[in-house]
């Protein structure tokens, strides 16, 4: 069965610093992986997804993630944090083993950005 | 850009009452989902729906829950007799069958059971 683990429930960075949010996955089949962002009291917005094409995936708002099969990781990065990046970030894997293909979410990482 | 629309955005109900949460998925999507997020917690899968039937459901989705696609556009989640612990944000999502795995989420319905 597929699963994802996000390391660190809370990450704090200074404005302009590198953002690194960690996600490791477990999957018995080649995974499809996703990062979503949730701003306070809002829904889930797709940042980027990996669906077995290029291993380095670029998303919206300057974020990117690299799929590393050897490390079973899909970490999210952004070179320079902005105050507006403060939000909750969720890593997810698509459960391709079942017909419904549901998304399985990690616990989430809250990103704080200090001025 | 096409959106998944959920109504209402916020619903307050008394314990034991029935509630129906409504969703309009993207028109050419054929897979539909309901998720919930209890305040401060992770997003949890409830149920997936395809070809007019449930394709998978979680342990959370017990007999108090049901889903329906009453017409060609709406997808509803009914909770028959709400409990305090049903208070959460409920998200609807849909995706196409074109292999893109473009899951699109609605903005959610915040359900408060008092």
mmCIF file with all atom_site columns, C-alpha atoms in Angstrom:
data_model
loop_
_atom_site.group_PDB
_atom_site.id
_atom_site.type_symbol
_atom_site.label_atom_id
_atom_site.label_alt_id
_atom_site.label_comp_id
_atom_site.label_asym_id
_atom_site.label_entity_id
_atom_site.label_seq_id
_atom_site.pdbx_PDB_ins_code
_atom_site.Cartn_x
_atom_site.Cartn_y
_atom_site.Cartn_z
_atom_site.occupancy
_atom_site.B_iso_or_equiv
_atom_site.pdbx_formal_charge
_atom_site.auth_seq_id
_atom_site.auth_comp_id
_atom_site.auth_asym_id
_atom_site.auth_atom_id
_atom_site.pdbx_PDB_model_num
ATOM 1   C CA . UNK A 1 1   ? 0.000   0.000  0.000   1.00 0.00 ? 1   UNK A CA 1
ATOM 2   C CA . UNK A 1 2   ? 1.128   3.528  -0.696  1.00 0.00 ? 2   UNK A CA 1
ATOM 3   C CA . UNK A 1 3   ? 1.954   6.041  2.013   1.00 0.00 ? 3   UNK A CA 1
ATOM 4   C CA . UNK A 1 4   ? 3.819   9.304  2.501   1.00 0.00 ? 4   UNK A CA 1
ATOM 5   C CA . UNK A 1 5   ? 5.705   10.679 5.470   1.00 0.00 ? 5   UNK A CA 1
ATOM 6   C CA . UNK A 1 6   ? 6.472   14.337 5.886   1.00 0.00 ? 6   UNK A CA 1
ATOM 7   C CA . UNK A 1 7   ? 9.420   15.034 8.125   1.00 0.00 ? 7   UNK A CA 1
ATOM 8   C CA . UNK A 1 8   ? 8.830   18.022 10.339  1.00 0.00 ? 8   UNK A CA 1
ATOM 9   C CA . UNK A 1 9   ? 5.381   19.266 11.216  1.00 0.00 ? 9   UNK A CA 1
ATOM 10  C CA . UNK A 1 10  ? 6.658   22.828 11.378  1.00 0.00 ? 10  UNK A CA 1
ATOM 11  C CA . UNK A 1 11  ? 9.439   24.521 9.429   1.00 0.00 ? 11  UNK A CA 1
ATOM 12  C CA . UNK A 1 12  ? 10.487  28.120 9.957   1.00 0.00 ? 12  UNK A CA 1
ATOM 13  C CA . UNK A 1 13  ? 12.710  30.065 7.569   1.00 0.00 ? 13  UNK A CA 1
ATOM 14  C CA . UNK A 1 14  ? 13.707  33.676 7.106   1.00 0.00 ? 14  UNK A CA 1
ATOM 15  C CA . UNK A 1 15  ? 12.482  35.656 4.141   1.00 0.00 ? 15  UNK A CA 1
ATOM 16  C CA . UNK A 1 16  ? 14.870  35.082 1.258   1.00 0.00 ? 16  UNK A CA 1
ATOM 17  C CA . UNK A 1 17  ? 16.187  31.794 2.639   1.00 0.00 ? 17  UNK A CA 1
ATOM 18  C CA . UNK A 1 18  ? 15.942  28.378 1.029   1.00 0.00 ? 18  UNK A CA 1
ATOM 19  C CA . UNK A 1 19  ? 12.760  26.441 1.658   1.00 0.00 ? 19  UNK A CA 1
ATOM 20  C CA . UNK A 1 20  ? 13.092  22.653 1.991   1.00 0.00 ? 20  UNK A CA 1
ATOM 21  C CA . UNK A 1 21  ? 10.081  20.549 2.914   1.00 0.00 ? 21  UNK A CA 1
ATOM 22  C CA . UNK A 1 22  ? 10.721  16.836 3.138   1.00 0.00 ? 22  UNK A CA 1
ATOM 23  C CA . UNK A 1 23  ? 8.531   14.025 1.898   1.00 0.00 ? 23  UNK A CA 1
ATOM 24  C CA . UNK A 1 24  ? 9.306   10.319 1.708   1.00 0.00 ? 24  UNK A CA 1
ATOM 25  C CA . UNK A 1 25  ? 7.006   7.823  0.107   1.00 0.00 ? 25  UNK A CA 1
ATOM 26  C CA . UNK A 1 26  ? 6.345   4.124  0.206   1.00 0.00 ? 26  UNK A CA 1
ATOM 27  C CA . UNK A 1 27  ? 4.888   2.460  -2.829  1.00 0.00 ? 27  UNK A CA 1
ATOM 28  C CA . UNK A 1 28  ? 4.823   -0.999 -4.332  1.00 0.00 ? 28  UNK A CA 1
ATOM 29  C CA . UNK A 1 29  ? 4.349   0.456  -7.810  1.00 0.00 ? 29  UNK A CA 1
ATOM 30  C CA . UNK A 1 30  ? 5.931   3.483  -9.529  1.00 0.00 ? 30  UNK A CA 1
ATOM 31  C CA . UNK A 1 31  ? 4.297   6.336  -7.662  1.00 0.00 ? 31  UNK A CA 1
ATOM 32  C CA . UNK A 1 32  ? 2.531   9.449  -8.777  1.00 0.00 ? 32  UNK A CA 1
ATOM 33  C CA . UNK A 1 33  ? 3.399   12.188 -6.270  1.00 0.00 ? 33  UNK A CA 1
ATOM 34  C CA . UNK A 1 34  ? 1.922   15.572 -5.507  1.00 0.00 ? 34  UNK A CA 1
ATOM 35  C CA . UNK A 1 35  ? 2.475   18.662 -3.410  1.00 0.00 ? 35  UNK A CA 1
ATOM 36  C CA . UNK A 1 36  ? -0.489  20.776 -2.339  1.00 0.00 ? 36  UNK A CA 1
ATOM 37  C CA . UNK A 1 37  ? -0.552  24.074 -0.468  1.00 0.00 ? 37  UNK A CA 1
ATOM 38  C CA . UNK A 1 38  ? -3.308  25.170 1.888   1.00 0.00 ? 38  UNK A CA 1
ATOM 39  C CA . UNK A 1 39  ? -3.566  28.767 3.015   1.00 0.00 ? 39  UNK A CA 1
ATOM 40  C CA . UNK A 1 40  ? -5.512  29.481 6.218   1.00 0.00 ? 40  UNK A CA 1
ATOM 41  C CA . UNK A 1 41  ? -9.214  28.698 5.875   1.00 0.00 ? 41  UNK A CA 1
ATOM 42  C CA . UNK A 1 42  ? -8.843  27.819 2.217   1.00 0.00 ? 42  UNK A CA 1
ATOM 43  C CA . UNK A 1 43  ? -8.868  24.720 0.051   1.00 0.00 ? 43  UNK A CA 1
ATOM 44  C CA . UNK A 1 44  ? -6.061  22.660 -1.418  1.00 0.00 ? 44  UNK A CA 1
ATOM 45  C CA . UNK A 1 45  ? -4.137  24.113 -4.325  1.00 0.00 ? 45  UNK A CA 1
ATOM 46  C CA . UNK A 1 46  ? -1.894  21.942 -6.468  1.00 0.00 ? 46  UNK A CA 1
ATOM 47  C CA . UNK A 1 47  ? 1.714   23.130 -6.469  1.00 0.00 ? 47  UNK A CA 1
ATOM 48  C CA . UNK A 1 48  ? 3.173   20.408 -8.674  1.00 0.00 ? 48  UNK A CA 1
ATOM 49  C CA . UNK A 1 49  ? 2.967   16.730 -9.534  1.00 0.00 ? 49  UNK A CA 1
ATOM 50  C CA . UNK A 1 50  ? 5.245   13.918 -10.645 1.00 0.00 ? 50  UNK A CA 1
ATOM 51  C CA . UNK A 1 51  ? 3.711   11.390 -13.010 1.00 0.00 ? 51  UNK A CA 1
ATOM 52  C CA . UNK A 1 52  ? 6.781   9.463  -14.238 1.00 0.00 ? 52  UNK A CA 1
ATOM 53  C CA . UNK A 1 53  ? 8.080   12.028 -16.693 1.00 0.00 ? 53  UNK A CA 1
ATOM 54  C CA . UNK A 1 54  ? 10.988  14.329 -15.752 1.00 0.00 ? 54  UNK A CA 1
ATOM 55  C CA . UNK A 1 55  ? 12.297  13.703 -12.241 1.00 0.00 ? 55  UNK A CA 1
ATOM 56  C CA . UNK A 1 56  ? 12.701  17.427 -11.554 1.00 0.00 ? 56  UNK A CA 1
ATOM 57  C CA . UNK A 1 57  ? 9.267   18.961 -11.512 1.00 0.00 ? 57  UNK A CA 1
ATOM 58  C CA . UNK A 1 58  ? 8.644   22.682 -11.568 1.00 0.00 ? 58  UNK A CA 1
ATOM 59  C CA . UNK A 1 59  ? 5.465   24.065 -10.098 1.00 0.00 ? 59  UNK A CA 1
ATOM 60  C CA . UNK A 1 60  ? 3.763   27.317 -9.380  1.00 0.00 ? 60  UNK A CA 1
ATOM 61  C CA . UNK A 1 61  ? 5.112   30.158 -7.235  1.00 0.00 ? 61  UNK A CA 1
ATOM 62  C CA . UNK A 1 62  ? 8.736   29.173 -7.840  1.00 0.00 ? 62  UNK A CA 1
ATOM 63  C CA . UNK A 1 63  ? 8.512   25.775 -6.145  1.00 0.00 ? 63  UNK A CA 1
ATOM 64  C CA . UNK A 1 64  ? 10.078  22.622 -7.496  1.00 0.00 ? 64  UNK A CA 1
ATOM 65  C CA . UNK A 1 65  ? 10.500  19.038 -6.361  1.00 0.00 ? 65  UNK A CA 1
ATOM 66  C CA . UNK A 1 66  ? 12.818  16.244 -7.324  1.00 0.00 ? 66  UNK A CA 1
ATOM 67  C CA . UNK A 1 67  ? 11.765  12.615 -7.484  1.00 0.00 ? 67  UNK A CA 1
ATOM 68  C CA . UNK A 1 68  ? 14.565  10.385 -6.177  1.00 0.00 ? 68  UNK A CA 1
ATOM 69  C CA . UNK A 1 69  ? 13.696  6.726  -6.479  1.00 0.00 ? 69  UNK A CA 1
ATOM 70  C CA . UNK A 1 70  ? 16.846  5.561  -4.675  1.00 0.00 ? 70  UNK A CA 1
ATOM 71  C CA . UNK A 1 71  ? 15.919  7.651  -1.652  1.00 0.00 ? 71  UNK A CA 1
ATOM 72  C CA . UNK A 1 72  ? 12.122  7.238  -2.025  1.00 0.00 ? 72  UNK A CA 1
ATOM 73  C CA . UNK A 1 73  ? 11.895  10.983 -1.635  1.00 0.00 ? 73  UNK A CA 1
ATOM 74  C CA . UNK A 1 74  ? 10.033  13.873 -3.222  1.00 0.00 ? 74  UNK A CA 1
ATOM 75  C CA . UNK A 1 75  ? 11.255  16.942 -1.351  1.00 0.00 ? 75  UNK A CA 1
ATOM 76  C CA . UNK A 1 76  ? 9.832   20.372 -2.124  1.00 0.00 ? 76  UNK A CA 1
ATOM 77  C CA . UNK A 1 77  ? 12.190  23.320 -2.491  1.00 0.00 ? 77  UNK A CA 1
ATOM 78  C CA . UNK A 1 78  ? 12.134  27.014 -3.244  1.00 0.00 ? 78  UNK A CA 1
ATOM 79  C CA . UNK A 1 79  ? 15.359  29.009 -3.517  1.00 0.00 ? 79  UNK A CA 1
ATOM 80  C CA . UNK A 1 80  ? 14.083  32.134 -1.797  1.00 0.00 ? 80  UNK A CA 1
ATOM 81  C CA . UNK A 1 81  ? 11.168  32.230 0.627   1.00 0.00 ? 81  UNK A CA 1
ATOM 82  C CA . UNK A 1 82  ? 8.603   34.971 0.487   1.00 0.00 ? 82  UNK A CA 1
ATOM 83  C CA . UNK A 1 83  ? 6.249   36.020 3.248   1.00 0.00 ? 83  UNK A CA 1
ATOM 84  C CA . UNK A 1 84  ? 3.331   34.882 1.114   1.00 0.00 ? 84  UNK A CA 1
ATOM 85  C CA . UNK A 1 85  ? 4.666   31.307 1.175   1.00 0.00 ? 85  UNK A CA 1
ATOM 86  C CA . UNK A 1 86  ? 3.545   30.898 4.773   1.00 0.00 ? 86  UNK A CA 1
ATOM 87  C CA . UNK A 1 87  ? 0.991   28.082 4.641   1.00 0.00 ? 87  UNK A CA 1
ATOM 88  C CA . UNK A 1 88  ? 0.448   24.367 5.243   1.00 0.00 ? 88  UNK A CA 1
ATOM 89  C CA . UNK A 1 89  ? 2.019   22.058 2.690   1.00 0.00 ? 89  UNK A CA 1
ATOM 90  C CA . UNK A 1 90  ? 0.859   18.516 2.027   1.00 0.00 ? 90  UNK A CA 1
ATOM 91  C CA . UNK A 1 91  ? 2.654   15.784 0.145   1.00 0.00 ? 91  UNK A CA 1
ATOM 92  C CA . UNK A 1 92  ? 0.425   13.116 -1.388  1.00 0.00 ? 92  UNK A CA 1
ATOM 93  C CA . UNK A 1 93  ? 0.697   9.892  -3.363  1.00 0.00 ? 93  UNK A CA 1
ATOM 94  C CA . UNK A 1 94  ? -1.897  8.479  -5.713  1.00 0.00 ? 94  UNK A CA 1
ATOM 95  C CA . UNK A 1 95  ? -3.054  5.025  -4.673  1.00 0.00 ? 95  UNK A CA 1
ATOM 96  C CA . UNK A 1 96  ? -2.817  3.414  -8.073  1.00 0.00 ? 96  UNK A CA 1
ATOM 97  C CA . UNK A 1 97  ? -3.381  -0.052 -6.638  1.00 0.00 ? 97  UNK A CA 1
ATOM 98  C CA . UNK A 1 98  ? -7.079  0.593  -6.265  1.00 0.00 ? 98  UNK A CA 1
ATOM 99  C CA . UNK A 1 99  ? -9.533  1.436  -9.006  1.00 0.00 ? 99  UNK A CA 1
ATOM 100 C CA . UNK A 1 100 ? -10.544 4.696  -7.399  1.00 0.00 ? 100 UNK A CA 1
ATOM 101 C CA . UNK A 1 101 ? -6.987  6.026  -7.401  1.00 0.00 ? 101 UNK A CA 1
ATOM 102 C CA . UNK A 1 102 ? -7.463  8.109  -4.286  1.00 0.00 ? 102 UNK A CA 1
ATOM 103 C CA . UNK A 1 103 ? -4.822  10.490 -2.982  1.00 0.00 ? 103 UNK A CA 1
ATOM 104 C CA . UNK A 1 104 ? -3.129  9.589  0.285   1.00 0.00 ? 104 UNK A CA 1
ATOM 105 C CA . UNK A 1 105 ? -1.878  12.616 2.176   1.00 0.00 ? 105 UNK A CA 1
ATOM 106 C CA . UNK A 1 106 ? 0.969   13.133 4.568   1.00 0.00 ? 106 UNK A CA 1
ATOM 107 C CA . UNK A 1 107 ? 0.549   14.829 7.913   1.00 0.00 ? 107 UNK A CA 1
ATOM 108 C CA . UNK A 1 108 ? 1.383   18.228 6.533   1.00 0.00 ? 108 UNK A CA 1
ATOM 109 C CA . UNK A 1 109 ? 4.163   20.730 7.223   1.00 0.00 ? 109 UNK A CA 1
ATOM 110 C CA . UNK A 1 110 ? 3.396   24.222 8.385   1.00 0.00 ? 110 UNK A CA 1
ATOM 111 C CA . UNK A 1 111 ? 5.812   26.717 6.863   1.00 0.00 ? 111 UNK A CA 1
ATOM 112 C CA . UNK A 1 112 ? 6.446   29.962 8.698   1.00 0.00 ? 112 UNK A CA 1
ATOM 113 C CA . UNK A 1 113 ? 8.418   32.778 7.077   1.00 0.00 ? 113 UNK A CA 1
ATOM 114 C CA . UNK A 1 114 ? 10.103  35.334 9.316   1.00 0.00 ? 114 UNK A CA 1
ATOM 115 C CA . UNK A 1 115 ? 10.786  38.852 8.070   1.00 0.00 ? 115 UNK A CA 1
ATOM 116 C CA . UNK B 2 1   ? -9.751  27.429 -15.475 1.00 0.00 ? 1   UNK B CA 1
ATOM 117 C CA . UNK B 2 2   ? -12.395 24.820 -14.575 1.00 0.00 ? 2   UNK B CA 1
ATOM 118 C CA . UNK B 2 3   ? -13.236 24.580 -10.885 1.00 0.00 ? 3   UNK B CA 1
ATOM 119 C CA . UNK B 2 4   ? -14.835 22.174 -8.473  1.00 0.00 ? 4   UNK B CA 1
ATOM 120 C CA . UNK B 2 5   ? -17.628 24.037 -6.712  1.00 0.00 ? 5   UNK B CA 1
ATOM 121 C CA . UNK B 2 6   ? -18.802 23.188 -3.211  1.00 0.00 ? 6   UNK B CA 1
ATOM 122 C CA . UNK B 2 7   ? -21.845 24.492 -1.366  1.00 0.00 ? 7   UNK B CA 1
ATOM 123 C CA . UNK B 2 8   ? -22.417 25.661 1.251   1.00 0.00 ? 8   UNK B CA 1
ATOM 124 C CA . UNK B 2 9   ? -19.071 27.057 2.330   1.00 0.00 ? 9   UNK B CA 1
ATOM 125 C CA . UNK B 2 10  ? -20.065 26.800 5.973   1.00 0.00 ? 10  UNK B CA 1
ATOM 126 C CA . UNK B 2 11  ? -22.844 24.839 7.642   1.00 0.00 ? 11  UNK B CA 1
ATOM 127 C CA . UNK B 2 12  ? -23.807 24.671 11.274  1.00 0.00 ? 12  UNK B CA 1
ATOM 128 C CA . UNK B 2 13  ? -26.072 21.833 12.338  1.00 0.00 ? 13  UNK B CA 1
ATOM 129 C CA . UNK B 2 14  ? -27.363 20.324 15.536  1.00 0.00 ? 14  UNK B CA 1
ATOM 130 C CA . UNK B 2 15  ? -26.172 16.915 16.622  1.00 0.00 ? 15  UNK B CA 1
ATOM 131 C CA . UNK B 2 16  ? -28.398 14.190 15.241  1.00 0.00 ? 16  UNK B CA 1
ATOM 132 C CA . UNK B 2 17  ? -29.505 16.184 12.224  1.00 0.00 ? 17  UNK B CA 1
ATOM 133 C CA . UNK B 2 18  ? -28.949 15.128 8.640   1.00 0.00 ? 18  UNK B CA 1
ATOM 134 C CA . UNK B 2 19  ? -26.740 17.232 6.396   1.00 0.00 ? 19  UNK B CA 1
ATOM 135 C CA . UNK B 2 20  ? -26.090 17.153 2.682   1.00 0.00 ? 20  UNK B CA 1
ATOM 136 C CA . UNK B 2 21  ? -22.909 18.626 1.299   1.00 0.00 ? 21  UNK B CA 1
ATOM 137 C CA . UNK B 2 22  ? -22.977 19.445 -2.379  1.00 0.00 ? 22  UNK B CA 1
ATOM 138 C CA . UNK B 2 23  ? -20.303 19.433 -5.032  1.00 0.00 ? 23  UNK B CA 1
ATOM 139 C CA . UNK B 2 24  ? -20.214 20.171 -8.733  1.00 0.00 ? 24  UNK B CA 1
ATOM 140 C CA . UNK B 2 25  ? -17.150 18.415 -10.185 1.00 0.00 ? 25  UNK B CA 1
ATOM 141 C CA . UNK B 2 26  ? -15.431 19.484 -13.381 1.00 0.00 ? 26  UNK B CA 1
ATOM 142 C CA . UNK B 2 27  ? -17.660 18.487 -16.250 1.00 0.00 ? 27  UNK B CA 1
ATOM 143 C CA . UNK B 2 28  ? -15.396 16.043 -18.087 1.00 0.00 ? 28  UNK B CA 1
ATOM 144 C CA . UNK B 2 29  ? -14.051 14.372 -14.943 1.00 0.00 ? 29  UNK B CA 1
ATOM 145 C CA . UNK B 2 30  ? -15.275 10.895 -14.143 1.00 0.00 ? 30  UNK B CA 1
ATOM 146 C CA . UNK B 2 31  ? -13.643 10.124 -10.780 1.00 0.00 ? 31  UNK B CA 1
ATOM 147 C CA . UNK B 2 32  ? -15.054 11.868 -7.720  1.00 0.00 ? 32  UNK B CA 1
ATOM 148 C CA . UNK B 2 33  ? -13.862 11.944 -4.142  1.00 0.00 ? 33  UNK B CA 1
ATOM 149 C CA . UNK B 2 34  ? -14.756 13.201 -0.701  1.00 0.00 ? 34  UNK B CA 1
ATOM 150 C CA . UNK B 2 35  ? -12.120 13.974 1.908   1.00 0.00 ? 35  UNK B CA 1
ATOM 151 C CA . UNK B 2 36  ? -12.332 15.500 5.332   1.00 0.00 ? 36  UNK B CA 1
ATOM 152 C CA . UNK B 2 37  ? -9.908  17.500 7.439   1.00 0.00 ? 37  UNK B CA 1
ATOM 153 C CA . UNK B 2 38  ? -10.490 17.850 11.130  1.00 0.00 ? 38  UNK B CA 1
ATOM 154 C CA . UNK B 2 39  ? -9.100  21.154 12.369  1.00 0.00 ? 39  UNK B CA 1
ATOM 155 C CA . UNK B 2 40  ? -5.319  21.057 12.536  1.00 0.00 ? 40  UNK B CA 1
ATOM 156 C CA . UNK B 2 41  ? -5.062  17.517 11.199  1.00 0.00 ? 41  UNK B CA 1
ATOM 157 C CA . UNK B 2 42  ? -4.251  15.815 7.925   1.00 0.00 ? 42  UNK B CA 1
ATOM 158 C CA . UNK B 2 43  ? -6.561  15.388 4.971   1.00 0.00 ? 43  UNK B CA 1
ATOM 159 C CA . UNK B 2 44  ? -8.329  12.012 5.212   1.00 0.00 ? 44  UNK B CA 1
ATOM 160 C CA . UNK B 2 45  ? -9.911  10.043 2.399   1.00 0.00 ? 45  UNK B CA 1
ATOM 161 C CA . UNK B 2 46  ? -13.574 9.185  2.790   1.00 0.00 ? 46  UNK B CA 1
ATOM 162 C CA . UNK B 2 47  ? -14.825 7.732  -0.475  1.00 0.00 ? 47  UNK B CA 1
ATOM 163 C CA . UNK B 2 48  ? -14.195 7.500  -4.198  1.00 0.00 ? 48  UNK B CA 1
ATOM 164 C CA . UNK B 2 49  ? -16.933 7.226  -6.828  1.00 0.00 ? 49  UNK B CA 1
ATOM 165 C CA . UNK B 2 50  ? -16.724 6.122  -10.429 1.00 0.00 ? 50  UNK B CA 1
ATOM 166 C CA . UNK B 2 51  ? -19.238 4.952  -12.990 1.00 0.00 ? 51  UNK B CA 1
ATOM 167 C CA . UNK B 2 52  ? -22.124 5.695  -10.640 1.00 0.00 ? 52  UNK B CA 1
ATOM 168 C CA . UNK B 2 53  ? -20.903 3.547  -7.814  1.00 0.00 ? 53  UNK B CA 1
ATOM 169 C CA . UNK B 2 54  ? -18.525 3.637  -4.884  1.00 0.00 ? 54  UNK B CA 1
ATOM 170 C CA . UNK B 2 55  ? -15.133 2.296  -5.914  1.00 0.00 ? 55  UNK B CA 1
ATOM 171 C CA . UNK B 2 56  ? -13.507 2.543  -2.508  1.00 0.00 ? 56  UNK B CA 1
ATOM 172 C CA . UNK B 2 57  ? -14.357 3.788  0.971   1.00 0.00 ? 57  UNK B CA 1
ATOM 173 C CA . UNK B 2 58  ? -12.394 4.250  4.150   1.00 0.00 ? 58  UNK B CA 1
ATOM 174 C CA . UNK B 2 59  ? -13.162 3.048  7.655   1.00 0.00 ? 59  UNK B CA 1
ATOM 175 C CA . UNK B 2 60  ? -14.455 6.527  8.437   1.00 0.00 ? 60  UNK B CA 1
ATOM 176 C CA . UNK B 2 61  ? -17.175 6.129  5.806   1.00 0.00 ? 61  UNK B CA 1
ATOM 177 C CA . UNK B 2 62  ? -19.596 4.093  7.897   1.00 0.00 ? 62  UNK B CA 1
ATOM 178 C CA . UNK B 2 63  ? -23.350 3.607  7.540   1.00 0.00 ? 63  UNK B CA 1
ATOM 179 C CA . UNK B 2 64  ? -23.980 7.206  8.555   1.00 0.00 ? 64  UNK B CA 1
ATOM 180 C CA . UNK B 2 65  ? -22.431 8.390  5.307   1.00 0.00 ? 65  UNK B CA 1
ATOM 181 C CA . UNK B 2 66  ? -23.705 8.068  1.769   1.00 0.00 ? 66  UNK B CA 1
ATOM 182 C CA . UNK B 2 67  ? -22.870 9.573  -1.592  1.00 0.00 ? 67  UNK B CA 1
ATOM 183 C CA . UNK B 2 68  ? -24.991 10.169 -4.615  1.00 0.00 ? 68  UNK B CA 1
ATOM 184 C CA . UNK B 2 69  ? -24.769 11.586 -8.083  1.00 0.00 ? 69  UNK B CA 1
ATOM 185 C CA . UNK B 2 70  ? -28.403 12.588 -8.504  1.00 0.00 ? 70  UNK B CA 1
ATOM 186 C CA . UNK B 2 71  ? -27.948 14.133 -11.926 1.00 0.00 ? 71  UNK B CA 1
ATOM 187 C CA . UNK B 2 72  ? -25.223 14.733 -14.477 1.00 0.00 ? 72  UNK B CA 1
ATOM 188 C CA . UNK B 2 73  ? -23.526 17.493 -12.556 1.00 0.00 ? 73  UNK B CA 1
ATOM 189 C CA . UNK B 2 74  ? -23.928 17.195 -8.773  1.00 0.00 ? 74  UNK B CA 1
ATOM 190 C CA . UNK B 2 75  ? -22.122 14.887 -6.371  1.00 0.00 ? 75  UNK B CA 1
ATOM 191 C CA . UNK B 2 76  ? -23.405 14.880 -2.805  1.00 0.00 ? 76  UNK B CA 1
ATOM 192 C CA . UNK B 2 77  ? -22.245 13.617 0.567   1.00 0.00 ? 77  UNK B CA 1
ATOM 193 C CA . UNK B 2 78  ? -24.966 12.923 3.121   1.00 0.00 ? 78  UNK B CA 1
ATOM 194 C CA . UNK B 2 79  ? -24.383 12.432 6.817   1.00 0.00 ? 79  UNK B CA 1
ATOM 195 C CA . UNK B 2 80  ? -27.527 10.875 8.264   1.00 0.00 ? 80  UNK B CA 1
ATOM 196 C CA . UNK B 2 81  ? -27.212 11.679 11.943  1.00 0.00 ? 81  UNK B CA 1
ATOM 197 C CA . UNK B 2 82  ? -24.385 14.053 12.674  1.00 0.00 ? 82  UNK B CA 1
ATOM 198 C CA . UNK B 2 83  ? -22.105 13.696 15.682  1.00 0.00 ? 83  UNK B CA 1
ATOM 199 C CA . UNK B 2 84  ? -19.872 16.290 17.297  1.00 0.00 ? 84  UNK B CA 1
ATOM 200 C CA . UNK B 2 85  ? -16.834 14.508 15.867  1.00 0.00 ? 85  UNK B CA 1
ATOM 201 C CA . UNK B 2 86  ? -18.137 15.032 12.329  1.00 0.00 ? 86  UNK B CA 1
ATOM 202 C CA . UNK B 2 87  ? -17.155 18.680 12.656  1.00 0.00 ? 87  UNK B CA 1
ATOM 203 C CA . UNK B 2 88  ? -14.515 19.182 9.987   1.00 0.00 ? 88  UNK B CA 1
ATOM 204 C CA . UNK B 2 89  ? -13.759 20.688 6.623   1.00 0.00 ? 89  UNK B CA 1
ATOM 205 C CA . UNK B 2 90  ? -15.072 18.472 3.845   1.00 0.00 ? 90  UNK B CA 1
ATOM 206 C CA . UNK B 2 91  ? -13.415 18.614 0.456   1.00 0.00 ? 91  UNK B CA 1
ATOM 207 C CA . UNK B 2 92  ? -14.743 17.326 -2.815  1.00 0.00 ? 92  UNK B CA 1
ATOM 208 C CA . UNK B 2 93  ? -12.315 16.458 -5.607  1.00 0.00 ? 93  UNK B CA 1
ATOM 209 C CA . UNK B 2 94  ? -12.503 15.152 -9.134  1.00 0.00 ? 94  UNK B CA 1
ATOM 210 C CA . UNK B 2 95  ? -10.072 13.939 -11.760 1.00 0.00 ? 95  UNK B CA 1
ATOM 211 C CA . UNK B 2 96  ? -10.216 13.014 -15.433 1.00 0.00 ? 96  UNK B CA 1
ATOM 212 C CA . UNK B 2 97  ? -9.502  9.641  -16.989 1.00 0.00 ? 97  UNK B CA 1
ATOM 213 C CA . UNK B 2 98  ? -6.900  10.972 -19.421 1.00 0.00 ? 98  UNK B CA 1
ATOM 214 C CA . UNK B 2 99  ? -3.960  9.746  -17.375 1.00 0.00 ? 99  UNK B CA 1
ATOM 215 C CA . UNK B 2 100 ? -2.940  13.240 -16.308 1.00 0.00 ? 100 UNK B CA 1
ATOM 216 C CA . UNK B 2 101 ? -3.998  12.618 -12.683 1.00 0.00 ? 101 UNK B CA 1
ATOM 217 C CA . UNK B 2 102 ? -5.120  16.201 -12.489 1.00 0.00 ? 102 UNK B CA 1
ATOM 218 C CA . UNK B 2 103 ? -6.925  16.022 -9.160  1.00 0.00 ? 103 UNK B CA 1
ATOM 219 C CA . UNK B 2 104 ? -8.828  19.253 -8.582  1.00 0.00 ? 104 UNK B CA 1
ATOM 220 C CA . UNK B 2 105 ? -10.181 20.125 -5.157  1.00 0.00 ? 105 UNK B CA 1
ATOM 221 C CA . UNK B 2 106 ? -13.062 22.347 -4.212  1.00 0.00 ? 106 UNK B CA 1
ATOM 222 C CA . UNK B 2 107 ? -12.657 25.071 -1.607  1.00 0.00 ? 107 UNK B CA 1
ATOM 223 C CA . UNK B 2 108 ? -14.448 22.961 0.978   1.00 0.00 ? 108 UNK B CA 1
ATOM 224 C CA . UNK B 2 109 ? -17.449 23.036 3.274   1.00 0.00 ? 109 UNK B CA 1
ATOM 225 C CA . UNK B 2 110 ? -16.793 23.723 6.919   1.00 0.00 ? 110 UNK B CA 1
ATOM 226 C CA . UNK B 2 111 ? -19.257 21.640 8.917   1.00 0.00 ? 111 UNK B CA 1
ATOM 227 C CA . UNK B 2 112 ? -19.802 22.555 12.546  1.00 0.00 ? 112 UNK B CA 1
ATOM 228 C CA . UNK B 2 113 ? -21.933 20.209 14.649  1.00 0.00 ? 113 UNK B CA 1
ATOM 229 C CA . UNK B 2 114 ? -23.217 21.729 17.882  1.00 0.00 ? 114 UNK B CA 1
#
